[in-house]
XYZ file of C-alpha atoms in Angstrom:
741
model
C 0.000 0.000 0.000
C 1.456 3.291 -1.061
C 1.058 6.770 0.336
C -0.438 5.321 3.484
C -0.118 8.493 5.467
C -2.138 10.716 3.161
C -5.096 12.356 4.830
C -8.113 11.903 2.566
C -10.551 13.638 4.874
C -9.496 17.106 3.747
C -8.358 18.191 7.233
C -5.607 20.867 7.371
C -2.242 19.485 8.187
C -1.580 17.085 5.365
C 1.023 14.560 6.452
C 2.100 16.520 9.567
C 2.067 14.745 12.896
C -0.039 15.971 15.814
C 3.095 17.346 17.505
C 4.108 19.361 14.423
C 0.589 20.781 14.022
C 0.505 21.772 17.706
C 3.876 23.507 17.550
C 2.989 25.496 14.432
C -0.347 26.562 15.898
C 1.174 27.768 19.176
C 3.926 29.656 17.290
C 1.256 31.404 15.214
C -0.595 32.454 18.356
C 2.575 33.937 19.870
C 3.194 35.961 16.725
C -0.391 37.213 16.297
C -1.544 37.527 19.897
C 0.049 40.889 20.977
C -1.225 42.707 17.907
C -4.865 41.841 18.418
C -7.208 44.239 20.187
C -10.935 44.932 20.572
C -13.290 42.705 18.642
C -10.488 40.303 17.767
C -10.485 39.045 21.362
C -13.100 36.464 20.473
C -10.941 35.206 17.635
C -7.948 34.936 19.976
C -10.055 33.022 22.482
C -11.168 30.593 19.795
C -7.578 30.072 18.696
C -6.479 29.488 22.280
C -9.203 26.877 22.719
C -8.094 25.173 19.527
C -4.487 25.209 20.717
C -5.493 23.752 24.071
C -7.378 20.991 22.276
C -4.223 20.133 20.372
C -1.913 20.419 23.358
C -4.077 18.772 25.995
C -5.606 16.134 23.702
C -9.322 16.674 24.209
C -11.211 13.371 24.066
C -13.394 14.233 21.082
C -10.432 15.446 19.071
C -8.548 12.279 19.892
C -11.494 10.247 18.661
C -11.561 12.185 15.391
C -7.828 11.662 14.983
C -8.316 7.936 15.501
C -10.824 7.887 12.673
C -8.545 9.888 10.391
C -5.623 7.582 11.103
C -7.824 4.673 9.991
C -8.484 6.198 6.571
C -5.886 5.704 3.883
C -5.805 6.193 0.146
C -4.220 3.892 -2.363
C -2.876 4.598 -5.821
C -3.771 1.063 -6.842
C -6.217 0.829 -9.712
C -9.174 -1.505 -9.351
C -9.005 -4.835 -11.195
C -12.253 -4.588 -13.142
C -11.536 -7.785 -15.069
C -11.275 -9.854 -11.913
C -14.555 -8.359 -10.681
C -16.446 -9.179 -13.886
C -15.051 -12.716 -13.866
C -16.442 -13.576 -10.426
C -19.590 -11.450 -10.775
C -21.227 -12.564 -14.023
C -21.907 -15.910 -15.649
C -21.192 -15.240 -19.306
C -23.286 -18.257 -20.328
C -26.578 -16.943 -18.929
C -26.097 -13.225 -18.136
C -27.114 -10.758 -20.834
C -26.275 -7.095 -21.306
C -29.828 -6.246 -20.228
C -29.224 -8.054 -16.938
C -26.067 -6.049 -16.350
C -27.797 -2.810 -17.316
C -30.380 -3.340 -14.572
C -27.581 -3.475 -12.026
C -25.952 -0.333 -13.401
C -29.289 1.462 -13.179
C -30.098 0.572 -9.539
C -29.065 2.621 -6.514
C -29.431 2.002 -2.772
C -31.876 4.736 -1.986
C -35.071 5.661 -0.190
C -37.888 7.411 -1.997
C -37.657 10.969 -0.665
C -40.719 13.218 -0.613
C -42.225 15.958 1.535
C -44.467 13.324 3.065
C -41.438 11.234 4.001
C -39.835 14.065 5.973
C -43.012 15.319 7.634
C -44.365 11.902 8.568
C -41.245 11.017 10.506
C -41.681 14.061 12.737
C -45.463 14.203 13.012
C -45.718 12.257 16.284
C -44.005 12.916 19.567
C -45.773 10.377 21.787
C -43.842 7.604 23.468
C -44.311 4.483 21.363
C -42.419 1.347 20.458
C -39.976 1.542 17.587
C -41.780 -1.342 15.895
C -45.076 0.579 15.929
C -43.343 3.671 14.574
C -41.730 1.760 11.715
C -44.823 -0.362 11.120
C -47.052 2.680 10.703
C -45.172 4.026 7.669
C -42.359 2.590 5.589
C -41.669 5.723 3.550
C -38.958 7.135 5.841
C -36.882 3.939 5.877
C -37.949 1.677 2.992
C -35.464 1.125 0.152
C -37.113 1.079 -3.251
C -36.308 -1.102 -6.246
C -36.768 0.020 -9.821
C -35.068 -2.842 -11.659
C -35.082 -6.611 -11.268
C -31.862 -8.455 -10.523
C -30.076 -6.766 -7.594
C -32.999 -7.178 -5.163
C -30.893 -9.471 -2.957
C -28.407 -6.661 -2.301
C -31.213 -4.234 -1.459
C -32.921 -6.759 0.841
C -29.700 -7.355 2.787
C -29.060 -3.613 3.245
C -32.727 -3.122 4.187
C -32.505 -5.855 6.814
C -29.400 -4.301 8.382
C -31.049 -0.864 8.363
C -34.114 -2.288 10.131
C -31.849 -3.933 12.717
C -30.187 -0.596 13.445
C -33.438 1.356 13.652
C -35.290 -1.220 15.763
C -32.576 -2.288 18.186
C -29.615 0.089 17.817
C -28.529 2.810 20.214
C -29.366 6.471 19.725
C -27.347 9.671 20.037
C -25.228 8.458 18.359
C -26.656 5.588 16.373
C -24.778 2.410 17.283
C -24.725 -1.229 16.277
C -26.763 -3.590 18.498
C -25.018 -6.791 19.557
C -27.670 -8.390 21.774
C -31.437 -8.538 21.602
C -33.216 -6.505 24.330
C -35.603 -8.282 26.659
C -38.523 -6.136 25.531
C -39.470 -3.607 22.895
C -37.691 -0.257 22.989
C -40.008 2.721 23.382
C -39.182 6.328 22.614
C -40.693 9.386 20.893
C -41.416 8.623 17.248
C -39.775 11.910 16.273
C -36.473 10.041 16.620
C -37.138 8.614 13.129
C -35.611 11.667 11.456
C -34.142 11.878 7.929
C -30.699 12.482 9.441
C -31.009 9.273 11.475
C -32.078 7.304 8.400
C -29.144 8.645 6.371
C -26.693 7.717 9.106
C -28.321 4.305 9.447
C -28.060 3.665 5.711
C -24.330 4.422 5.780
C -23.867 2.125 8.782
C -25.897 -0.676 7.150
C -23.712 -0.583 4.037
C -20.576 -0.320 6.186
C -21.271 -3.344 8.399
C -21.875 -5.569 5.348
C -18.486 -4.554 3.943
C -16.706 -4.914 7.305
C -18.160 -8.371 7.913
C -16.983 -9.615 4.526
C -13.521 -8.195 5.180
C -13.003 -9.758 8.619
C -14.942 -13.018 8.580
C -12.567 -16.002 8.214
C -13.409 -19.256 6.506
C -12.447 -22.795 7.437
C -9.679 -22.858 4.826
C -7.856 -19.778 6.132
C -6.376 -18.538 9.357
C -7.797 -15.537 11.180
C -7.730 -12.301 9.185
C -4.489 -10.425 9.876
C -5.468 -6.812 9.196
C -8.623 -4.996 10.220
C -9.009 -3.206 6.903
C -11.649 -2.880 4.214
C -11.623 -1.412 0.729
C -14.227 0.932 -0.706
C -14.219 1.384 -4.490
C -15.312 4.778 -5.788
C -15.223 6.564 -9.159
C -12.000 8.485 -9.614
C -13.751 11.835 -9.893
C -15.412 12.173 -6.479
C -16.598 15.693 -7.277
C -18.560 14.456 -10.278
C -22.291 14.355 -9.528
C -23.062 11.958 -12.368
C -24.106 8.373 -11.774
C -22.165 5.238 -12.599
C -22.375 4.507 -16.324
C -21.835 1.480 -18.541
C -18.599 2.879 -19.937
C -17.124 3.224 -16.433
C -17.177 -0.563 -16.067
C -15.567 -1.364 -19.392
C -14.185 -3.704 -20.552
C -17.085 -6.059 -19.716
C -15.568 -9.099 -21.368
C -14.328 -11.803 -19.014
C -10.648 -10.960 -18.755
C -8.747 -12.479 -15.848
C -6.935 -9.263 -15.010
C -7.600 -5.799 -16.342
C -6.908 -2.654 -14.326
C -9.335 0.251 -14.621
C -8.441 3.916 -14.263
C -12.072 4.834 -13.633
C -11.992 3.770 -9.972
C -9.877 4.430 -6.897
C -9.362 2.090 -3.976
C -9.857 3.668 -0.538
C -8.375 1.515 2.221
C -10.017 1.917 5.627
C -8.971 0.525 8.978
C -5.764 -0.482 10.706
C -3.070 -2.898 9.668
C -1.140 -5.009 12.138
C 1.951 -2.850 11.478
C -0.012 0.332 12.222
C -1.129 -1.026 15.575
C 2.422 -2.062 16.376
C 3.729 1.429 15.625
C 1.093 2.908 17.915
C 2.343 0.549 20.635
C -1.144 -0.122 21.909
C -1.597 -2.551 24.750
C -4.735 -4.002 23.193
C -4.279 -7.341 21.526
C -6.445 -7.928 18.488
C -6.551 -11.625 19.291
C -8.447 -10.881 22.506
C -11.013 -8.554 20.918
C -14.284 -10.339 20.024
C -14.881 -10.558 16.312
C -18.217 -8.737 16.553
C -16.478 -5.835 18.262
C -13.794 -5.725 15.580
C -16.409 -5.788 12.818
C -18.421 -3.010 14.458
C -15.289 -0.925 14.957
C -14.278 -1.251 11.315
C -17.871 -0.592 10.231
C -17.942 2.680 12.185
C -14.772 3.779 10.415
C -16.313 2.939 7.030
C -19.591 4.699 7.855
C -17.802 7.904 8.898
C -15.941 7.805 5.599
C -19.191 7.344 3.666
C -20.865 10.247 5.446
C -18.185 12.768 4.513
C -17.826 14.610 1.203
C -21.164 13.233 -0.097
C -19.607 9.806 -0.647
C -22.813 8.041 0.457
C -24.636 9.711 -2.426
C -22.471 7.692 -4.814
C -24.129 4.543 -3.443
C -27.580 6.097 -3.552
C -27.355 7.000 -7.233
C -27.810 4.470 -10.062
C -25.012 1.919 -9.932
C -24.800 1.965 -6.138
C -25.493 -1.772 -5.866
C -22.526 -2.426 -8.158
C -20.258 -0.251 -5.993
C -21.284 -2.237 -2.906
C -20.510 -5.614 -4.499
C -17.217 -4.218 -5.809
C -16.342 -3.245 -2.220
C -17.190 -6.772 -1.033
C -14.971 -8.366 -3.681
C -12.097 -5.949 -2.984
C -12.374 -6.261 0.821
C -12.635 -10.034 1.032
C -10.606 -10.783 -2.070
C -11.755 -12.622 -5.179
C -9.618 -15.668 -4.363
C -10.996 -15.947 -0.837
C -14.560 -15.628 -2.123
C -13.860 -18.446 -4.581
C -12.483 -20.563 -1.710
C -15.726 -20.009 0.197
C -17.706 -21.678 -2.590
C -18.159 -25.415 -3.077
C -17.469 -24.919 -6.786
C -14.810 -22.264 -7.271
C -16.124 -21.512 -10.745
C -19.448 -20.311 -9.317
C -20.492 -16.687 -9.802
C -22.126 -14.052 -7.612
C -25.070 -13.715 -9.997
C -27.141 -16.255 -11.887
C -29.720 -16.285 -14.647
C -31.508 -12.978 -15.333
C -28.921 -11.215 -13.175
C -30.427 -12.505 -9.920
C -28.218 -12.735 -6.844
C -26.809 -16.208 -6.372
C -27.000 -17.988 -3.027
C -23.279 -17.312 -2.630
C -23.831 -13.555 -2.881
C -26.780 -13.648 -0.458
C -24.673 -15.557 2.066
C -21.779 -13.119 1.560
C -24.098 -10.183 2.284
C -25.667 -11.757 5.387
C -22.791 -13.720 6.932
C -19.600 -12.379 5.327
C -18.841 -15.749 3.708
C -19.788 -16.681 0.134
C -20.662 -20.290 0.969
C -22.934 -22.194 -1.396
C -25.436 -23.709 1.049
C -27.968 -22.701 3.712
C -27.712 -25.659 6.105
C -25.732 -25.513 9.346
C -21.975 -26.097 9.517
C -20.137 -28.335 7.030
C -21.149 -31.617 5.442
C -18.793 -34.263 4.098
C -20.807 -36.347 1.612
C -17.834 -38.480 0.637
C -14.093 -38.566 1.113
C -12.471 -35.159 1.069
C -15.384 -33.476 -0.700
C -17.004 -30.987 1.652
C -20.050 -28.748 1.346
C -19.888 -25.642 3.508
C -22.961 -24.090 5.035
C -23.648 -21.387 7.603
C -21.077 -21.620 10.392
C -22.708 -19.523 13.147
C -25.886 -17.673 14.044
C -26.021 -14.501 11.942
C -27.567 -11.200 12.964
C -30.097 -11.460 10.114
C -31.740 -14.735 9.109
C -32.883 -16.218 5.835
C -36.004 -18.128 4.745
C -36.649 -19.383 1.245
C -39.503 -20.505 -0.949
C -37.296 -23.365 -2.161
C -37.615 -25.055 1.229
C -41.396 -24.714 1.106
C -41.206 -26.469 -2.266
C -38.922 -29.132 -0.725
C -35.861 -28.328 -2.846
C -33.566 -27.574 0.107
C -33.478 -27.289 3.883
C -32.538 -24.096 5.704
C -30.578 -24.764 8.879
C -31.273 -23.593 12.387
C -28.690 -20.811 12.271
C -30.566 -18.981 9.524
C -33.997 -19.771 10.965
C -33.036 -18.562 14.430
C -30.912 -15.451 13.891
C -29.761 -13.177 16.693
C -32.362 -10.565 15.726
C -35.958 -11.178 14.506
C -35.263 -10.152 10.913
C -35.186 -12.437 7.869
C -34.478 -11.989 4.181
C -37.112 -13.996 2.295
C -36.058 -15.544 -0.992
C -38.394 -16.678 -3.751
C -37.570 -18.036 -7.181
C -37.259 -14.514 -8.592
C -37.158 -11.942 -5.791
C -35.930 -11.115 -2.265
C -37.974 -9.332 0.401
C -37.690 -8.726 4.171
C -39.628 -10.075 7.161
C -39.265 -8.613 10.656
C -40.951 -8.498 14.046
C -40.407 -7.936 17.756
C -38.500 -9.896 20.388
C -41.361 -12.377 20.844
C -40.617 -13.861 17.401
C -37.494 -15.596 18.678
C -38.953 -17.022 21.871
C -38.934 -20.759 21.374
C -40.462 -23.567 23.402
C -38.290 -25.817 25.496
C -38.768 -28.725 23.089
C -38.059 -26.446 20.083
C -34.656 -25.576 21.501
C -33.933 -29.147 22.496
C -34.847 -30.532 19.070
C -32.653 -28.005 17.260
C -29.650 -28.720 19.460
C -30.074 -32.479 19.064
C -30.395 -32.157 15.294
C -27.261 -30.038 15.084
C -25.224 -32.387 17.303
C -26.399 -35.471 15.415
C -25.640 -33.902 12.009
C -22.189 -32.855 13.200
C -21.321 -36.525 13.607
C -23.483 -37.769 10.727
C -21.757 -35.541 8.172
C -23.588 -36.952 5.155
C -26.988 -36.775 6.901
C -27.686 -40.457 6.332
C -30.027 -40.487 9.303
C -27.852 -42.750 11.452
C -24.561 -42.789 13.339
C -22.218 -45.526 14.385
C -22.812 -46.966 17.841
C -19.346 -45.874 18.960
C -20.159 -42.243 18.039
C -22.941 -41.845 20.616
C -20.573 -40.567 23.356
C -19.322 -37.873 20.967
C -22.876 -36.666 20.284
C -23.641 -36.505 24.010
C -20.398 -34.629 24.578
C -21.480 -32.027 22.010
C -24.845 -31.742 23.769
C -23.132 -31.561 27.181
C -25.713 -34.051 28.418
C -24.618 -36.227 31.331
C -26.484 -39.526 31.549
C -24.309 -41.097 34.246
C -20.845 -41.769 32.814
C -19.309 -43.886 30.071
C -20.857 -47.130 31.282
C -24.350 -45.619 31.158
C -23.779 -44.296 27.622
C -22.532 -47.692 26.428
C -25.581 -49.341 27.968
C -27.858 -46.852 26.213
C -25.989 -47.367 22.929
C -26.515 -51.113 23.163
C -30.221 -50.525 23.715
C -30.550 -48.116 20.779
C -28.441 -50.129 18.340
C -30.205 -51.634 15.337
C -29.772 -55.359 15.824
C -26.634 -56.610 14.092
C -26.038 -53.355 12.190
C -23.884 -51.501 14.755
C -25.726 -48.235 13.985
C -28.167 -45.970 15.840
C -31.010 -44.389 13.905
C -31.932 -40.729 14.421
C -35.509 -41.625 15.362
C -34.417 -43.909 18.202
C -31.762 -41.424 19.305
C -34.248 -38.541 19.514
C -36.898 -40.503 21.396
C -34.435 -41.519 24.092
C -32.354 -38.333 24.250
C -35.348 -35.982 24.399
C -36.793 -37.862 27.360
C -33.429 -37.918 29.140
C -32.993 -34.178 28.611
C -36.473 -33.529 30.012
C -35.622 -35.308 33.256
C -36.456 -38.962 32.703
C -34.084 -41.450 34.304
C -31.909 -43.737 32.228
C -33.569 -46.774 33.788
C -37.015 -45.542 32.719
C -35.835 -44.908 29.194
C -34.214 -48.339 28.948
C -37.337 -50.060 30.262
C -39.626 -48.306 27.791
C -37.173 -48.708 24.934
C -38.046 -52.349 24.639
C -41.784 -51.859 25.142
C -44.250 -51.469 22.305
C -44.776 -47.734 22.678
C -47.756 -46.310 20.715
C -46.811 -44.351 17.643
C -48.899 -41.307 18.552
C -46.551 -38.606 19.776
C -46.510 -37.202 23.268
C -46.618 -33.436 23.129
C -45.389 -30.918 25.630
C -47.580 -27.857 25.724
C -46.596 -24.307 26.610
C -43.592 -22.114 25.896
C -40.686 -20.925 27.966
C -38.218 -18.105 27.545
C -34.553 -18.653 26.893
C -32.435 -21.622 25.929
C -32.686 -25.048 27.514
C -29.634 -25.610 29.696
C -28.818 -29.235 29.138
C -26.259 -29.132 31.935
C -28.982 -28.580 34.526
C -31.818 -30.815 33.403
C -34.773 -31.091 35.731
C -37.814 -33.345 35.724
C -40.704 -31.990 33.726
C -43.082 -30.072 35.962
C -46.607 -31.237 36.510
C -47.855 -28.112 34.775
C -46.426 -29.343 31.475
C -49.400 -31.356 30.262
C -48.415 -34.546 28.433
C -51.159 -35.821 26.187
C -51.562 -37.705 22.943
C -52.913 -36.199 19.746
C -56.220 -37.980 20.299
C -56.555 -36.653 23.834
C -55.693 -33.146 22.725
C -58.216 -33.312 19.872
C -60.958 -34.462 22.239
C -60.170 -31.723 24.731
C -60.159 -29.005 22.071
C -63.382 -30.349 20.605
C -65.029 -30.138 24.012
C -63.770 -26.597 24.507
C -64.889 -25.403 21.084
C -68.262 -27.099 21.345
C -69.178 -25.038 24.385
C -70.699 -22.103 22.525
C -67.888 -20.543 20.498
C -68.291 -19.205 16.992
C -66.301 -22.107 15.564
C -67.758 -25.580 15.496
C -65.681 -28.375 16.926
C -63.548 -30.314 14.497
C -64.229 -33.949 13.906
C -63.182 -36.085 16.822
C -60.245 -38.396 16.355
C -61.499 -41.899 15.734
C -58.259 -43.832 15.626
C -55.161 -43.299 17.738
C -53.099 -45.170 15.164
C -53.056 -42.225 12.717
C -51.011 -39.352 14.133
C -50.900 -35.935 12.488
C -47.863 -33.712 12.510
C -48.126 -30.153 13.787
C -48.203 -28.875 10.220
C -50.949 -31.306 9.142
C -52.945 -30.424 12.229
C -52.678 -26.699 11.485
C -53.694 -27.179 7.839
C -56.661 -29.371 8.830
C -57.846 -26.789 11.317
C -57.355 -24.007 8.771
C -59.518 -25.881 6.233
C -62.268 -26.463 8.807
C -62.233 -22.812 9.809
C -62.416 -21.718 6.161
C -65.324 -24.088 5.533
C -67.358 -22.399 8.256
C -67.532 -19.116 6.295
C -70.412 -18.640 3.864
C -68.999 -15.545 2.173
C -66.022 -13.255 1.924
C -66.759 -11.453 5.176
C -67.087 -14.581 7.277
C -63.977 -16.096 5.755
C -62.017 -12.987 6.631
C -63.411 -12.899 10.150
C -62.749 -16.548 10.945
C -59.719 -17.462 8.891
C -56.392 -15.804 9.287
C -55.732 -16.047 5.546
C -58.472 -14.260 3.574
C -58.715 -15.155 -0.095
C -57.834 -12.577 -2.674
C -60.684 -10.625 -4.236
C -60.758 -12.742 -7.387
C -61.041 -15.919 -5.313
C -63.866 -14.466 -3.236
C -65.749 -13.471 -6.360
C -65.399 -16.980 -7.741
C -66.776 -18.498 -4.529
C -69.793 -16.181 -4.628
C -70.426 -16.628 -8.335
C -69.915 -12.932 -9.049
C -67.256 -10.728 -10.532
C -64.852 -8.825 -8.310
C -66.703 -5.624 -9.216
C -69.946 -7.015 -7.755
C -68.647 -7.461 -4.222
C -71.196 -5.765 -2.001
C -70.646 -2.684 0.074
C -71.679 -4.664 3.136
C -68.771 -7.061 2.585
C -66.276 -4.207 2.375
C -67.723 -2.588 5.479
C -67.423 -5.895 7.310
C -63.743 -6.047 6.366
C -63.256 -2.562 7.768
C -65.014 -3.471 11.000
C -62.723 -6.445 11.380
C -59.623 -4.289 10.846
C -59.938 -0.813 12.366
C -56.451 -0.012 11.118
C -57.402 -0.907 7.564
C -55.310 0.939 5.023
C -53.772 0.761 1.604
C -50.645 -1.379 1.865
C -49.335 -0.059 -1.420
C -48.505 3.471 -0.369
C -47.899 2.752 3.288
C -49.092 6.154 4.441
C -51.790 4.881 6.785
C -51.372 3.209 10.139
C -50.126 -0.338 9.747
C -49.861 -1.081 13.459
C -50.899 -4.677 14.132
C -53.800 -3.964 16.475
C -56.852 -5.260 14.621
C -59.408 -7.649 16.059
C -57.765 -10.981 16.870
C -58.888 -13.934 14.784
C -60.706 -16.657 16.705
C -57.865 -19.143 16.403
C -55.509 -16.733 18.231
C -57.069 -17.820 21.535
C -55.566 -21.292 21.081
C -51.901 -20.340 20.822
C -49.224 -17.699 21.241
C -49.501 -14.819 18.754
C -46.950 -12.237 17.704
C -46.782 -9.488 15.048
C -44.746 -9.662 11.870
C -44.182 -7.216 9.009
C -43.318 -8.032 5.411
C -41.619 -5.400 3.247
C -41.260 -5.549 -0.532
C -39.256 -2.752 -2.140
C -40.806 -3.096 -5.599
C -43.169 -0.437 -6.992
C -42.301 2.157 -4.394
C -42.417 -0.308 -1.498
C -45.213 -2.289 0.166
C -45.400 -2.908 3.911
C -47.803 -5.634 5.052
C -48.521 -6.154 8.771
C -49.992 -9.437 10.005
C -50.065 -11.737 13.012
C -48.767 -15.284 13.393
C -50.258 -17.756 15.861
C -48.537 -20.984 16.824
C -51.467 -23.300 17.431
C -50.575 -26.697 18.832
C -47.751 -27.940 20.971
C -44.388 -26.800 19.705
C -42.576 -30.101 19.264
C -42.908 -33.742 20.260
C -40.711 -35.197 23.014
C -40.304 -38.949 22.877
C -42.035 -39.213 19.497
C -41.002 -39.664 15.878
C -39.569 -36.449 14.430
C -37.728 -36.155 11.129
C -34.011 -35.342 11.213
C -34.598 -32.589 8.672
C -36.826 -29.577 9.241
C -40.525 -29.708 8.499
C -41.025 -28.254 5.043
C -44.410 -26.838 4.194
C -44.825 -28.670 0.928
C -47.476 -26.216 -0.262
C -47.699 -23.818 -3.149
C -44.721 -21.761 -2.022
C -46.436 -18.500 -1.077
C -45.442 -16.419 1.946
C -47.583 -18.510 4.295
C -45.777 -21.674 3.253
C -42.408 -19.970 3.666
C -43.356 -18.824 7.170
C -44.368 -22.379 8.064
C -40.848 -23.584 7.315
C -39.903 -21.586 10.423
C -43.125 -22.051 12.455
C -44.726 -25.312 11.173
C -47.844 -25.270 13.369
C -48.918 -21.723 12.639
C -51.777 -19.735 11.156
C -51.724 -16.210 9.808
C -54.138 -13.345 10.424
C -53.717 -10.867 7.551
C -55.917 -8.258 9.247
C -58.439 -8.138 6.426
C -55.847 -7.779 3.670
C -54.607 -10.220 1.066
C -51.313 -12.013 1.694
C -48.522 -10.198 -0.169
C -46.734 -11.659 -3.143
C -43.089 -12.609 -2.724
C -42.216 -12.943 -6.432
């Protein structure tokens, strides 16, 4: 790196050290001070204050100096050929696809309404209600297809900052608060949004720069690279000619861009003789520190506007490639010839993973699989801040792992076959039941040993799985006894189903003797369900017997009890009683059966909306009634409005979208929480709704698949949501479910 000491912030002093600046300033004061009289006293006082700041090292000035020392310029030219090679698939990507990227910026639709609406309220309210009432101040808009994955990732990070970040100044959140944050809604100012947008872009770049992969050692330098057009003063947008040559050339330097290197190298830290050791600083703290440096750089000299203008999405991906390195990105991928975009210019899974986790891995499952020999398939290695759900899992093409489904903040990017959108909610979204947490940990531990996900492990591997779970069953002898009991006769293997049945009961407090005795019995196939939810993770180190308040009942018993409750005078008739205990329904099947029965109760559009959480679209309602959509009666529309007092037009988002409408009847039979879906197309659409988890969360001691429960439906948003919450129903508050394509 050349010219590393150049100050690119435009601050007086050039390459002078702090000591040299201080000495020159004090000398100037001595020369000018005696000749000043009268109204120049104020000027002298200001100069003296400035000199004292330099000489005494005021804290704020020191902080600014730290930032400036972390900003360097480089005379290196950007390798545009290398970028095009890893970015585009020449076999399927057309010039039109590339043009859509060049024409898309990372921007919010600005209007007078946007500015005024963010300051119209001053009452104390939750941040979620403030953001859910109007998306115009914070919603990124998309004009062209293709780069929607980049916009969705930036949008998700911006939502994380605005919902859970600190204020005055805006700061990155690292942990989820116990409850919703409340403050005056006037805090949602345009200045805050602009700062948040810079920080959202910055943290994505910093994460890609510092996140290691399994093939490399820890990153040595805490630096990132931002690629900008050479003429910073030019107000024009990025153009096609700036990115020439577009042909796939392995190496071709471009004079149209400059590389700006931000952060601190190991040598810089050594020269400063700091006592802090980078090895002892948590990675999240290092990423946030580098991201703050990048965001301050973006906020000066109108640099952020370069990303907001057309071509901004390309500049962001260029920064990711330059910061992580094209070779390291290729090493992240299962197939090193993979590209960051696919057909029609859509973001590939590698690019989505790079944006959300900092690693361009090719899969969405947890950890690493070894299907055969030395061939490995890398997935998500840790819980990210922002999660990911996909329509492909609902269609049973893949399985998203627990890391993506249970992120550290209740925000998910939602992928369909042709688009990416964002789903977010409050802290209640991530509260899982005790059996939910237990099942996920057992799945992850079992898969870690069963690398190929064959559904079984060797008998001798059972102690390793229990060591991963940190579950003590009474020593090595007890584990060997259990392994002998679980072993498939003569095969020397243990099936997942047998492992889960025994391990789940042990973790819930059953004794080993009880499990061994019942292991050989002919246990009915109907699952035993634990009802109720608890907060926090299950601590397997301190297992306790299940309390008496945790009702254990079969599906048949639960169906009979619910039928008796519903038959007592409610608006919903009781479902058919279970007639045979031999046929057991899964949570998902139970939820779909109940949904169908609830829908069947309605005789028209209004009753369907009032009873079912998923109202049909207008065309479907018209078909059911034998009329055209134009013939829907005024009474039906009025009934919809009665059901949803916060009814509004989701398209423009100017009304109140707060999820406070009349609860659907099924919400009394489970835990409900609000969610919001945002789609940046056509100016942005924000859709509020409620999700209710109906039946018991998971089965303990029953047959559960090793893989997650895929919806297996048509692949709409409801089916995608059920890949995360299988036994759930949605209340769309009188509106139609949004499209995700």
